[in-house]
Short mmCIF file of N, CA and C in Angstrom, two decimals:
data_model
loop_
_atom_site.label_atom_id
_atom_site.label_comp_id
_atom_site.label_asym_id
_atom_site.label_seq_id
_atom_site.Cartn_x
_atom_site.Cartn_y
_atom_site.Cartn_z
N MET A 1 -4.92 -21.14 0.89
CA MET A 1 -4.17 -21.91 -0.11
C MET A 1 -2.67 -21.70 0.02
N GLU A 2 -2.23 -20.57 0.52
CA GLU A 2 -0.80 -20.22 0.57
C GLU A 2 -0.09 -21.21 1.52
N SER A 3 -0.79 -21.79 2.49
CA SER A 3 -0.12 -22.62 3.44
C SER A 3 0.15 -24.05 2.95
N PHE A 4 -0.31 -24.37 1.75
CA PHE A 4 -0.15 -25.74 1.26
C PHE A 4 1.28 -26.07 0.96
N MET A 5 2.03 -25.08 0.39
CA MET A 5 3.41 -25.37 -0.01
C MET A 5 4.38 -24.44 0.76
N PRO A 6 5.54 -25.00 1.12
CA PRO A 6 6.54 -24.19 1.87
C PRO A 6 7.02 -22.99 1.07
N GLY A 7 7.07 -23.18 -0.27
CA GLY A 7 7.52 -22.08 -1.11
C GLY A 7 6.56 -20.91 -1.04
N TRP A 8 5.25 -21.20 -0.89
CA TRP A 8 4.25 -20.14 -0.74
C TRP A 8 4.43 -19.35 0.52
N GLN A 9 4.71 -20.12 1.63
CA GLN A 9 4.86 -19.46 2.95
C GLN A 9 6.05 -18.58 2.92
N VAL A 10 7.15 -18.97 2.27
CA VAL A 10 8.32 -18.08 2.17
C VAL A 10 8.04 -16.88 1.41
N GLY A 11 7.22 -17.02 0.35
CA GLY A 11 6.87 -15.85 -0.44
C GLY A 11 6.08 -14.82 0.30
N ILE A 12 5.21 -15.29 1.16
CA ILE A 12 4.35 -14.40 1.94
C ILE A 12 5.24 -13.65 2.92
N ASP A 13 6.21 -14.31 3.50
CA ASP A 13 7.14 -13.69 4.45
C ASP A 13 7.96 -12.57 3.82
N ILE A 14 8.35 -12.78 2.54
CA ILE A 14 9.16 -11.84 1.86
C ILE A 14 8.37 -10.61 1.40
N GLY A 15 7.35 -10.85 0.62
CA GLY A 15 6.62 -9.73 0.05
C GLY A 15 5.16 -9.83 0.27
N GLY A 16 4.48 -10.71 -0.49
CA GLY A 16 3.03 -10.78 -0.40
C GLY A 16 2.46 -11.77 -1.37
N THR A 17 1.33 -11.45 -1.92
CA THR A 17 0.63 -12.33 -2.87
C THR A 17 1.51 -12.61 -4.14
N PHE A 18 2.15 -11.59 -4.61
CA PHE A 18 2.93 -11.76 -5.82
C PHE A 18 4.15 -12.57 -5.57
N THR A 19 4.83 -12.35 -4.47
CA THR A 19 6.01 -13.09 -4.16
C THR A 19 5.77 -14.59 -3.99
N ASP A 20 4.63 -14.97 -3.31
CA ASP A 20 4.35 -16.39 -3.04
C ASP A 20 4.23 -17.14 -4.34
N ILE A 21 3.62 -16.50 -5.36
CA ILE A 21 3.49 -17.18 -6.66
C ILE A 21 4.86 -17.44 -7.27
N VAL A 22 5.77 -16.41 -7.17
CA VAL A 22 7.07 -16.54 -7.74
C VAL A 22 7.85 -17.60 -6.99
N ALA A 23 7.69 -17.69 -5.69
CA ALA A 23 8.42 -18.65 -4.86
C ALA A 23 8.02 -20.07 -5.30
N VAL A 24 6.77 -20.29 -5.69
CA VAL A 24 6.35 -21.63 -6.11
C VAL A 24 7.05 -22.02 -7.35
N HIS A 25 7.30 -21.09 -8.23
CA HIS A 25 7.97 -21.41 -9.51
C HIS A 25 9.46 -21.59 -9.29
N ALA A 26 9.97 -21.05 -8.25
CA ALA A 26 11.43 -21.14 -7.99
C ALA A 26 11.72 -22.45 -7.19
N PRO A 27 12.74 -23.22 -7.58
CA PRO A 27 13.11 -24.41 -6.91
C PRO A 27 13.69 -24.17 -5.54
N GLY A 28 14.40 -23.05 -5.36
CA GLY A 28 14.99 -22.76 -4.05
C GLY A 28 14.04 -22.02 -3.12
N GLY A 29 13.04 -21.36 -3.70
CA GLY A 29 12.12 -20.62 -2.93
C GLY A 29 12.54 -19.17 -2.73
N PHE A 30 13.76 -18.85 -3.20
CA PHE A 30 14.22 -17.46 -3.06
C PHE A 30 14.72 -16.91 -4.46
N PRO A 31 13.79 -16.75 -5.37
CA PRO A 31 14.16 -16.27 -6.69
C PRO A 31 14.59 -14.78 -6.63
N PRO A 32 15.43 -14.33 -7.56
CA PRO A 32 15.89 -12.94 -7.57
C PRO A 32 14.73 -11.99 -7.81
N ARG A 33 13.63 -12.46 -8.30
CA ARG A 33 12.45 -11.61 -8.57
C ARG A 33 11.79 -11.15 -7.30
N THR A 34 12.06 -11.85 -6.24
CA THR A 34 11.40 -11.47 -4.95
C THR A 34 11.79 -10.04 -4.57
N ALA A 35 13.00 -9.61 -4.97
CA ALA A 35 13.49 -8.31 -4.68
C ALA A 35 12.62 -7.24 -5.30
N LYS A 36 12.11 -7.52 -6.49
CA LYS A 36 11.22 -6.58 -7.14
C LYS A 36 9.93 -6.38 -6.36
N VAL A 37 9.40 -7.51 -5.82
CA VAL A 37 8.12 -7.45 -5.06
C VAL A 37 8.40 -6.78 -3.69
N ALA A 38 9.49 -7.09 -3.08
CA ALA A 38 9.82 -6.58 -1.73
C ALA A 38 10.42 -5.21 -1.82
#
């Protein structure tokens, strides 16, 4: 399922399952919350 949206792919590259979900909610794909996961 992660491969469906580009935001999800970015999230996986940054951190993991938690990051991909946050990336989907973020318009840019790089929300500040990714730092907490990574």
